[in-house]
Short mmCIF file of C-alpha atoms in Angstrom, two decimals:
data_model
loop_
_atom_site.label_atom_id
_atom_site.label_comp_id
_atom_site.label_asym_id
_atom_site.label_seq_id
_atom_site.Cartn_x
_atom_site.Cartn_y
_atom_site.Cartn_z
CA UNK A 118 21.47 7.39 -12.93
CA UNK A 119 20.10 8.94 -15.99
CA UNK A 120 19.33 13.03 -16.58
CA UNK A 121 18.06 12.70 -20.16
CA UNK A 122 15.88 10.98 -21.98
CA UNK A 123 14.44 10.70 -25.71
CA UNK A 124 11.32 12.72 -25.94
CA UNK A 125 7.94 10.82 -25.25
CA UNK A 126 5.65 9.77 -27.90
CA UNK A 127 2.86 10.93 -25.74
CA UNK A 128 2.42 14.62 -24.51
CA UNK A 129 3.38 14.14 -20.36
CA UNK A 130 0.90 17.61 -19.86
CA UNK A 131 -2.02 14.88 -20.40
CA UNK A 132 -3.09 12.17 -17.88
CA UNK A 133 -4.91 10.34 -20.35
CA UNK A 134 -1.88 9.75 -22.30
CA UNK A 135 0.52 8.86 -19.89
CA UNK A 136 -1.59 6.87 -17.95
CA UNK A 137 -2.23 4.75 -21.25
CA UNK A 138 1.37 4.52 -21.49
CA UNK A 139 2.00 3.26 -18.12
CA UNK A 140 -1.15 0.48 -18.72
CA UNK A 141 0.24 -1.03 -21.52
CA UNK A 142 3.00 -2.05 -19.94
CA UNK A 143 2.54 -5.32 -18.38
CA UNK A 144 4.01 -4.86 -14.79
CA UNK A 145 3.17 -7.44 -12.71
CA UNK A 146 5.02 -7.72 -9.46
CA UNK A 147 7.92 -7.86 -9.73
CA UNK A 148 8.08 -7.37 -13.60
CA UNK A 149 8.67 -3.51 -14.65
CA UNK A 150 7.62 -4.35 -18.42
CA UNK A 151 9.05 -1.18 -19.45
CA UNK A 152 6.79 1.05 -16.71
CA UNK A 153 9.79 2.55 -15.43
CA UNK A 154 11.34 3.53 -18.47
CA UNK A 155 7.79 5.01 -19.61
CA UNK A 156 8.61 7.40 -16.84
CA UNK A 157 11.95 8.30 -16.97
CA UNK A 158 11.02 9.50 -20.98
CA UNK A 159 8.44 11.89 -19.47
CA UNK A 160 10.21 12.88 -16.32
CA UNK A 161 13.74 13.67 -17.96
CA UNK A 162 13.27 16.25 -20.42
CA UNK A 163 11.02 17.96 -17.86
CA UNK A 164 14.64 18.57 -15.62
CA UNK A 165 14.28 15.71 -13.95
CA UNK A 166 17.26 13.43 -12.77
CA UNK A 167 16.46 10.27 -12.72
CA UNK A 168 17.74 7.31 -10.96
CA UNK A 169 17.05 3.23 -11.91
CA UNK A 170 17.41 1.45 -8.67
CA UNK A 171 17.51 -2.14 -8.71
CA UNK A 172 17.76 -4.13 -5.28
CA UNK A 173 17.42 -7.22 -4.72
CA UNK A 174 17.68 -9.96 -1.75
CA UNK A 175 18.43 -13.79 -1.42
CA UNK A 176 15.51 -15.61 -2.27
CA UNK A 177 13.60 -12.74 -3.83
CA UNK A 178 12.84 -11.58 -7.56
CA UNK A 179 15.04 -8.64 -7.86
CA UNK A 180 12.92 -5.05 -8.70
CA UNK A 181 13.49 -2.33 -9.96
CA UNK A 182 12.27 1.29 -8.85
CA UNK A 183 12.71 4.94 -9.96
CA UNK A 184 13.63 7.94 -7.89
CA UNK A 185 13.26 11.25 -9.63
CA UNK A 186 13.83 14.94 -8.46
CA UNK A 187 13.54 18.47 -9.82
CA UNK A 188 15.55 20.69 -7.54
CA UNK A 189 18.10 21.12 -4.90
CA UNK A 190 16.84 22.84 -2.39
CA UNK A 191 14.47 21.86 -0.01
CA UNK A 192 11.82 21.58 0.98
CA UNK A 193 11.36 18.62 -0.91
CA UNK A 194 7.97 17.24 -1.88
CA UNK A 195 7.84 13.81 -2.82
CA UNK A 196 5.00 11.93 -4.78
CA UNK A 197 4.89 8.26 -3.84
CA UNK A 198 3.77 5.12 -5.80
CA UNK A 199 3.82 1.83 -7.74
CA UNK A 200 3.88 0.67 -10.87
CA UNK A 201 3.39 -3.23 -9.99
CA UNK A 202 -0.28 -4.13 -10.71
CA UNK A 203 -1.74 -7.92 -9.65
CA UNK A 204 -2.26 -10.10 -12.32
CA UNK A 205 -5.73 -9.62 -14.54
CA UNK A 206 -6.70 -12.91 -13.91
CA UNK A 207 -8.35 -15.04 -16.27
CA UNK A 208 -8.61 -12.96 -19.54
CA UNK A 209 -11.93 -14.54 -20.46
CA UNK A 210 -13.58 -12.60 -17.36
CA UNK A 211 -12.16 -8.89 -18.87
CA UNK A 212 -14.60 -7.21 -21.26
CA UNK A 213 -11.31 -5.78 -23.11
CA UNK A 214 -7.51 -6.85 -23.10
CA UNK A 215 -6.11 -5.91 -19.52
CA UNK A 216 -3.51 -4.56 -20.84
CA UNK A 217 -4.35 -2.54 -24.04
CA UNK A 218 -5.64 1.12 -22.08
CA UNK A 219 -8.37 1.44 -24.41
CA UNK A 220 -11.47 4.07 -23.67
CA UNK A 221 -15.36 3.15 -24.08
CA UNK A 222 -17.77 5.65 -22.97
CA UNK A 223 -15.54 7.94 -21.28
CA UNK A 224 -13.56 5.20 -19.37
CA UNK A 225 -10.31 4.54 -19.56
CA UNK A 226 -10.03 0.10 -18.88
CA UNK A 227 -6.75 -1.83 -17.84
CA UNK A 228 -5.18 -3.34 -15.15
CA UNK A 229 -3.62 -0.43 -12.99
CA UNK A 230 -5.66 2.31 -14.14
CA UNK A 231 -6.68 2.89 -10.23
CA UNK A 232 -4.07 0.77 -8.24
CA UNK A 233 -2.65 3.37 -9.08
CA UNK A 234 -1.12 4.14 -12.67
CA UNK A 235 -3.86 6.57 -13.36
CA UNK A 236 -2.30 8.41 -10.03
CA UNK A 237 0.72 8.20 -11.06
CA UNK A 238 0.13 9.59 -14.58
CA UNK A 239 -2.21 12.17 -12.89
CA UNK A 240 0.77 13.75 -10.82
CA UNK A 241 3.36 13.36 -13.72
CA UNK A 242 0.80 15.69 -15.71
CA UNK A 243 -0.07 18.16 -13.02
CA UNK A 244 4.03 18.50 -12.87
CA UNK A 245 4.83 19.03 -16.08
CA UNK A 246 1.83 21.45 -16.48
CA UNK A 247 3.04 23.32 -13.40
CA UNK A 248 6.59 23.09 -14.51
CA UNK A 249 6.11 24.61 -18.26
CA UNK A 250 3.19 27.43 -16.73
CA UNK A 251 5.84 28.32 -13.66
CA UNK A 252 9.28 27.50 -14.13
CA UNK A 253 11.73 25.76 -11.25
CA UNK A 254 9.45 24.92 -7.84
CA UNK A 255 10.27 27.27 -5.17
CA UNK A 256 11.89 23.97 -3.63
CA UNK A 257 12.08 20.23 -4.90
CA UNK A 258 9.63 18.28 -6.95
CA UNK A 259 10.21 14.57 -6.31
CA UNK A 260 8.81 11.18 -7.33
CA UNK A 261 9.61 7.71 -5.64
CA UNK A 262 7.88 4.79 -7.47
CA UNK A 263 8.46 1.54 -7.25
CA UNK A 264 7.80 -1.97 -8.64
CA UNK A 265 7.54 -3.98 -5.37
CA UNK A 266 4.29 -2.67 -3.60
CA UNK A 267 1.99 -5.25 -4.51
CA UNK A 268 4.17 -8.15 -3.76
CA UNK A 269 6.55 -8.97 -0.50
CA UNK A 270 7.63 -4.98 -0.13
CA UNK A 271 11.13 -6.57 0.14
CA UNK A 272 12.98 -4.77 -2.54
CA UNK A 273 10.85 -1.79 -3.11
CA UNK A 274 10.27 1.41 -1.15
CA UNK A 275 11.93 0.61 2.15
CA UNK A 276 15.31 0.44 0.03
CA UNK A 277 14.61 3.29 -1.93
CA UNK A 278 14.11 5.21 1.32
CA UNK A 279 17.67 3.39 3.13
CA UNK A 280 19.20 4.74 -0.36
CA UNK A 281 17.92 7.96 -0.25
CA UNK A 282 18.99 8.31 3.29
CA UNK A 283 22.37 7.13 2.37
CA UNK A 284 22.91 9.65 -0.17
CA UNK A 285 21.70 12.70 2.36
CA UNK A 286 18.27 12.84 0.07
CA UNK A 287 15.50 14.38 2.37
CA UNK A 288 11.67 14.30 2.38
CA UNK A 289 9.92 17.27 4.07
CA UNK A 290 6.30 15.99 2.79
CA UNK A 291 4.78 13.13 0.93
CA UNK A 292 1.75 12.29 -1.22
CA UNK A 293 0.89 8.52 -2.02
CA UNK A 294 -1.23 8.27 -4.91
CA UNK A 295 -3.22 4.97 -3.35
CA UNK A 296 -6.79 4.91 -4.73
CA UNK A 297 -8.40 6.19 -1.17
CA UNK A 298 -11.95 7.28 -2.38
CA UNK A 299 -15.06 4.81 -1.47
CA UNK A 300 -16.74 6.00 -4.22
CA UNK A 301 -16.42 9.34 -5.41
CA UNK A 302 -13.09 11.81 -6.11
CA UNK A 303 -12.68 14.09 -2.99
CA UNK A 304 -14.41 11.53 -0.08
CA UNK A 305 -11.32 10.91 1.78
CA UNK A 306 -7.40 11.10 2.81
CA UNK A 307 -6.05 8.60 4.27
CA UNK A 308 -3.92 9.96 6.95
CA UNK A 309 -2.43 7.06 8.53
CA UNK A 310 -3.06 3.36 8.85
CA UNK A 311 -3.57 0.30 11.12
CA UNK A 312 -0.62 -2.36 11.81
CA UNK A 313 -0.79 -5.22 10.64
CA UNK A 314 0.75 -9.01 12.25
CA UNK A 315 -0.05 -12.69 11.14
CA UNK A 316 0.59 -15.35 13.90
CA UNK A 317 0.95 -18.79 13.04
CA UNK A 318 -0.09 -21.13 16.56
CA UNK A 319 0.61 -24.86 16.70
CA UNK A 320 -0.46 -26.77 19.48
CA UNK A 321 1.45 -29.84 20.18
CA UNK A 322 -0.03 -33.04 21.58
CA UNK A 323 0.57 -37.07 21.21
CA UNK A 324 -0.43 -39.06 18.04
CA UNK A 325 -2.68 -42.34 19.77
CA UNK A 326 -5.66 -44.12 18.60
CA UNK A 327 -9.09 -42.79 19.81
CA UNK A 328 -10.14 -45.76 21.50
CA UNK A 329 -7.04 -45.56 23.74
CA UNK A 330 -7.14 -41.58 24.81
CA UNK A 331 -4.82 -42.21 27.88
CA UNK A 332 -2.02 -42.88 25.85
CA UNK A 333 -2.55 -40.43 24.08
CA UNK A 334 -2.18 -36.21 24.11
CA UNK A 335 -4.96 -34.57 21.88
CA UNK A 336 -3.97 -30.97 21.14
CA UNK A 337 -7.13 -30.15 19.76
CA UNK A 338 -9.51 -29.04 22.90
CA UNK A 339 -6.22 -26.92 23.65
CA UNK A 340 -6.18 -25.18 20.49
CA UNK A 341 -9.96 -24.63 20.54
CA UNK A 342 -9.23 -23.08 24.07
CA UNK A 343 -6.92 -21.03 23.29
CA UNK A 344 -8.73 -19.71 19.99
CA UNK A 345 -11.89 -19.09 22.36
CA UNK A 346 -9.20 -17.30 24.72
CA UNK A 347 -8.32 -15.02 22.28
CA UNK A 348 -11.29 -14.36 20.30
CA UNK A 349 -14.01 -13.83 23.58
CA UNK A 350 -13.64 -10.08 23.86
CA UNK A 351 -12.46 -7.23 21.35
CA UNK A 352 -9.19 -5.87 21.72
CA UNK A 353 -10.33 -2.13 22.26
CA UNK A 354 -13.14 0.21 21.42
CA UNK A 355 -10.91 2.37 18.91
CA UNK A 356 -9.30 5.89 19.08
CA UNK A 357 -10.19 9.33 17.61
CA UNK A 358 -8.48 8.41 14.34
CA UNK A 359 -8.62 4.99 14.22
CA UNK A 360 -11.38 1.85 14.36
CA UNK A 361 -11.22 -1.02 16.66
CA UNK A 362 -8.64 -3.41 16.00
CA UNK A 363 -9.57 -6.95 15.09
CA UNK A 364 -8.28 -10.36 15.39
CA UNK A 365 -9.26 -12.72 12.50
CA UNK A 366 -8.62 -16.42 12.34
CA UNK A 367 -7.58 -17.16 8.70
CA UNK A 368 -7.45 -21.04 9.26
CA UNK A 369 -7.54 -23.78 11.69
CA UNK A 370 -5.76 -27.02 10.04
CA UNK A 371 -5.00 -30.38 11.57
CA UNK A 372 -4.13 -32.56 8.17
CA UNK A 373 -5.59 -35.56 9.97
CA UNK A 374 -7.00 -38.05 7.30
CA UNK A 375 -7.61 -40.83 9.70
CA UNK A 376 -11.26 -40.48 11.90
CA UNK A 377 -9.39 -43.24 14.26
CA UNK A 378 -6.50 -41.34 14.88
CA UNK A 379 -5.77 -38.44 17.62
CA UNK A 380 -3.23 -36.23 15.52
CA UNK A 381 -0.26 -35.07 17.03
CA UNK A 382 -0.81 -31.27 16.52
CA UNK A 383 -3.46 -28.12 15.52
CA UNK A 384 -2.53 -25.45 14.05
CA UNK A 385 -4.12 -21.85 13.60
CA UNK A 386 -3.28 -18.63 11.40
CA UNK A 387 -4.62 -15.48 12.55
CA UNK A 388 -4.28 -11.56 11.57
CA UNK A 389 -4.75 -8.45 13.95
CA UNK A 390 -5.16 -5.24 12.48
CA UNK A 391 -4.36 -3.13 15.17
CA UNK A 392 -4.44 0.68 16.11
CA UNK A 393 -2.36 3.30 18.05
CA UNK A 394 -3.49 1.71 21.31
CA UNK A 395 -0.81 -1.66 20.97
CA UNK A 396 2.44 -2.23 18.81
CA UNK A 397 3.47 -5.73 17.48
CA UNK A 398 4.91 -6.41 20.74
CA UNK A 399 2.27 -5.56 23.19
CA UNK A 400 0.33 -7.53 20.95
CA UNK A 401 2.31 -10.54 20.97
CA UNK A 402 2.78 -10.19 25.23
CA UNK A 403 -0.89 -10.39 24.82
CA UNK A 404 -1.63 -13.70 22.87
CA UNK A 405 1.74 -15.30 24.55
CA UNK A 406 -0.68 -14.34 28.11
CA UNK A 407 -3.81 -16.02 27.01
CA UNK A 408 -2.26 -19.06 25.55
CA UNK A 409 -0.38 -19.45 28.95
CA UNK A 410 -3.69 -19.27 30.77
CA UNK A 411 -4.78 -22.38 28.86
CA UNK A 412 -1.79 -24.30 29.38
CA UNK A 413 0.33 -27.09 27.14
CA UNK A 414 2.38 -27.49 24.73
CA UNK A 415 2.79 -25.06 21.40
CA UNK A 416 4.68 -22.38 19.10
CA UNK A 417 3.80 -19.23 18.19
CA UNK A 418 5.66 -17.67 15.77
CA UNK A 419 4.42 -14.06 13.59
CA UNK A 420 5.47 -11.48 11.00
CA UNK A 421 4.91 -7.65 11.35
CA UNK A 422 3.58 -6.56 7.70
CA UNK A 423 3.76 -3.22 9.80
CA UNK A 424 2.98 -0.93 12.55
CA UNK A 425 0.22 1.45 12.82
CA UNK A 426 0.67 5.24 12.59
CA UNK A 427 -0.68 8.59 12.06
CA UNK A 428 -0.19 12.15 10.68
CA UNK A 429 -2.03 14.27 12.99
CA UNK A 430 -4.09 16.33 10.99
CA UNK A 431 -1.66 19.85 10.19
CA UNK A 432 -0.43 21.38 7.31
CA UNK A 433 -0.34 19.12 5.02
CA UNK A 434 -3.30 17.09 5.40
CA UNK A 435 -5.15 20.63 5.14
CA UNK A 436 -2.87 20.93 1.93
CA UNK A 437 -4.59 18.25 0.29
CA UNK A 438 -7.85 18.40 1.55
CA UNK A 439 -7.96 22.63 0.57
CA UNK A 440 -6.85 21.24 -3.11
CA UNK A 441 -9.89 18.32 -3.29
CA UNK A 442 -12.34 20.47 -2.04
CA UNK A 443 -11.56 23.36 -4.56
CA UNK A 444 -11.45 20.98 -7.37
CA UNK A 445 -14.52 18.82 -6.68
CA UNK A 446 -16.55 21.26 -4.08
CA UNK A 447 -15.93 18.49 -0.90
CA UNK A 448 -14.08 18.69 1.71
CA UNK A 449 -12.29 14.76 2.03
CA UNK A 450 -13.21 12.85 5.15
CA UNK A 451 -9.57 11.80 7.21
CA UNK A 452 -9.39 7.76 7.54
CA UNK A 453 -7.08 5.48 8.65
CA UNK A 454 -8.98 2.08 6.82
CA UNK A 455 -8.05 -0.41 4.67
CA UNK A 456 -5.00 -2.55 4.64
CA UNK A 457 -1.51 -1.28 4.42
CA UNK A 458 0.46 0.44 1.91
CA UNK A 459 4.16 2.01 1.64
CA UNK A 460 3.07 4.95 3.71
CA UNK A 461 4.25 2.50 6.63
CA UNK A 462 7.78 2.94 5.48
CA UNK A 463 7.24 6.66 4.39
CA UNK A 464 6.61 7.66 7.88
CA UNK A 465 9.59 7.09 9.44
CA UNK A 466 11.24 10.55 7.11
CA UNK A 467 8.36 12.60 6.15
CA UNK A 468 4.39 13.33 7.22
CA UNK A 469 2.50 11.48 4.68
CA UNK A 470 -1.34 10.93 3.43
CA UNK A 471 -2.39 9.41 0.91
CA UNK A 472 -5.18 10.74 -1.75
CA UNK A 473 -5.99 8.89 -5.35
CA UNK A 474 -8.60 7.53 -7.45
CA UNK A 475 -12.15 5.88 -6.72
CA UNK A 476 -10.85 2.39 -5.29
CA UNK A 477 -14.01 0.67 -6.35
CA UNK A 478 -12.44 -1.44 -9.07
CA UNK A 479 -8.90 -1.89 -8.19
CA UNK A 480 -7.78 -5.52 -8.33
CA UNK A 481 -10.82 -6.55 -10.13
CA UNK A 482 -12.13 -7.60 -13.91
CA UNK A 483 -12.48 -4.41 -16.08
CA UNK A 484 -10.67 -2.53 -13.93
CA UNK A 485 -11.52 1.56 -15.42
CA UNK A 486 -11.45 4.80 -13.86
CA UNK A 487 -13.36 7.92 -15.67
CA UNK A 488 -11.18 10.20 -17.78
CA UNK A 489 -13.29 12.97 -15.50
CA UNK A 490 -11.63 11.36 -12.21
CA UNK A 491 -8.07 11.39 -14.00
CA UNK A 492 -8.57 14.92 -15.37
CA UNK A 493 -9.56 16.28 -11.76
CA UNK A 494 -6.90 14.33 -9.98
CA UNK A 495 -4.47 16.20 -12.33
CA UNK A 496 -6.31 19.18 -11.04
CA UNK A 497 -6.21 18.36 -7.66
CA UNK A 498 -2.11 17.43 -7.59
CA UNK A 499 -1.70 21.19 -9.57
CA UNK A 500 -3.11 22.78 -6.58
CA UNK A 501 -1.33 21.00 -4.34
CA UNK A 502 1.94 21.74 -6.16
CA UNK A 503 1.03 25.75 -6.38
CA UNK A 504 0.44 25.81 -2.88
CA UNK A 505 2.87 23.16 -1.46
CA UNK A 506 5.87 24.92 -1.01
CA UNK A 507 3.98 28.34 1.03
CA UNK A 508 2.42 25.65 3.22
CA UNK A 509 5.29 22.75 4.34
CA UNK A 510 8.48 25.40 3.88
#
C-alpha cells in the first residue's frame, strides 16, 4: 500500500496529459511498463490511498493492478478499467510510433488511447478537477484498474474484487470506462452483456483404409450431423435488452494427411454468445441433447469466458446517460453488444454500465481518439461525479 507519491510531471486536471502519460508506457498484457505507477503519482497527492496488488497463479504471468480510494464512507463509487493494451502489431503498418502519444491535427495517436487509457485519464482528470473545485466527495471516490483485461482475466479484476471483499471494501456503483460508442461520444451505455462459452467437440471413430469401410468407424458423417444438429435453428429470438444469441463454429479439423485413410476422429470448436434466456449450463444440457440425438462416440468439453447479465435501467444508468446528454446534447442508446469485458465480474457487488470513447479504432493501426472526445469525456465523468452521490446514496 502506498498514500503518497512524488508530484506528477504532468498536471492530473488535464486528460490530454495524463492520457499521454499512460500511452507511453508500453503495457502490454501482462506487462504494467510503469502504467500503474503513472497513476499512483497522480492519484496520491490528490488524497488518494493507493494499493499495488500483484496476484498471480500457476502457469500464468503474474499482474499487477491498482486499487485507489478517496474516502471512508460510503457510498462508494468506483471507476473501473485497464491499463493492458494488445500489442501494435507490426510497426511498419502505424503512421507514428505506437507508443510515443503524439498529436497531429487534433488527435491524440497510440496504442490505448481508446481501449481505454484515454478513459482512464479522462476520469482521473474529471476527479482531480472535482476534488480541487469541491473538496472531500460527499462519500467515496474509487478507482480499480488493472493490467489483466486484455489477456486470460486470471489475475486481474476478479482478484481485485475477492481482495476487496476480503478487506470489507464495498462498491455501491460502478463505471467501466470501455470504449462503448459506435461512432460518436454520447451514442450508447452499455448496460449489461451477453455470456460467452467455447465448446471443443471430438467425435471418435476407427482409423481403416477407405477401400475397406467395414472395418472401419468414420467419425466424420457424425460430426457433420451433429454440427447440422446444432446449427439448423437459432437459439431464440432475443429479449427486451438483449439480441439473439448465436452459435458460431470457429473450426472443424480432422489433421488427416492421407486421402486413403478414414481418420480416427473430427473435431469442432464453437462459441455461443448467449442472452438472459440460457446460462452456461442450460446451454451445455442443450448441445449434450442434440449430440445424443445423433448418436456415437465423442467429448465435449467447454470454458465459460462468462455469463450474461444486466442492470435494469435505474438510477444509475439515468446517472450517466443525464451526464452524456448534457455534455454532448444526446441522450445514449442502452446496449448489451459486443464481447465481454470485466463488468462480468463487477456485477456480482455493484450495478455497473459501462460508457467511454468512440470504439472505432481500438485494437487497430493508428489507433487515435480526438482531444474533443477526451475533453468531453472529462466533462461527462465531472457530471457524473457532482451528481453521483444525490443519485446512488
Amino acid at each position: 500500500m502506498s498514500t503518497a507519491a512524488a508530484a506528477p510531471s504532468f498536471d492530473p486536471c488535464d486528460p490530454v496529459a495524463v492520457a499521454q502519460a499512460l500511452i507511453r508506457c508500453p503495457s502490454v498484457t501482462p506487462e504494467d511498463g510503469g502504467a500503474l505507477g503513472v497513476l499512483e503519482a497522480a492519484l496520491a497527492p490528490l488524497g488518494f490511498v493507493c494499493h499495488r496488488l500483484r496476484f498471480e497463479e500457476e502457469g500464468t504471468a503474474p499482474v499487477d493492478n491498482l486499487y485507489a480510494r478517496l474516502g471512508t464512507e460510503g457510498p462508494n463509487f468506483c471507476f473501473a478499467g485497464h491499463t493492458d493494451v494488445v500489442p501494435p502489431g507490426e510497426l511498419k503498418g502505424w503512421s507514428i510510433d505506437p507508443f510515443a502519444a503524439e498529436i497531429h491535427n487534433g488527435r491524440l495517436y497510440g496504442r490505448g488511447a481508446v481501449d481505454m487509457k484515454g478513459a482512464i485519464a479522462a476520469f482521473v482528470a474529471a476527479a482531480a478537477r472535482h476534488i480541487k473545485e469541491g473538496g472531500a466527495p460527499k462519500g467515496s471516490i474509487s478507482l480499480l484498474i488493472t493490467g489483466d483485461e486484455e489477456g486470460v482475466a486470471i489475475n486481474g479484476t476478479r482478484k481485485v474484487l475477492d481482495w476487496m471483499q476480503a478487506k470489507g471494501e464495498k462498491l455501491d456503483a460502478c463505471v467501466v470506462g470501455e470504449p462503448t460508442n459506435p461512432k460518436a461520444l454520447g451514442d450508447m451505455i452499455k448496460i449489461g452483456r451477453r455470456g460467452s462459452m467455447t465448446a471443443f467437440l471430438t467425435v471418435h471413430g476407427a482409423q481403416g483404409h477407405v477401400a475397406y469401410p467395414h472395418l472401419a468407424d468414420n467419425p466424420l458423417p457424425r460430426l457433420a450431423r451433429m454440427l447440422a444438429a446444432i446449427t439448423a435453428e437459432p437459439l431464440d429470438a432475443g429479449t427486451p435488452h438483449f439480441q439473439p444469441s448465436n452459435l458460431e463454429l470457429t473450426t472443424i479439423d480432422v489433421g488427416n494427411p492421407a486421402h486413403n485413410v478414414i481418420p480416427a476422429q473430427g473435431k469442432a470448436t464453437l462459441n455461443i454468445r448467449f442472452n438472459d434466456l440460457h446460462t452456461a449450463d442450460t446451454l451445455l444440457a442443450w448441445l449434450r441433447e442434440r449430440l445424443d440425438g445423433v448418436g456415437g462416440s465423442y467429448e465435449l468439453d467447454h470454458f465459460v469466458s462468462g455469463d450474461s447479465f444486466l442492470t435494469p435501467p435505474g438510477p444509475l444508468t439515468e446517472l450517466v446517460a443525464d451526464a452524456a446528454e448534457r455534455v454532448t446534447g444526446r441522450r445514449p442508446e442502452y446496449s448489451t453488444t459486443g464481447g465481454t469485458s470485466d463488468a462480468r465480474f463487477i456485477k456480482n457487488f455493484c450495478p455497473v454500465v459501462e460508457f467511454g470513447l468512440v470504439g472505432q479504432t481500438m485494437h487497430k493501426v493508428d489507433e487515435h481518439t480526438t482531444l474533443d472526445d477526451l475533453t468531453r469525456l472529462t466533462d461527462i465523468y465531472g457530471e457524473v461525479l457532482r451528481n453521483v452521490f444525490d443519485r446512488i446514496g
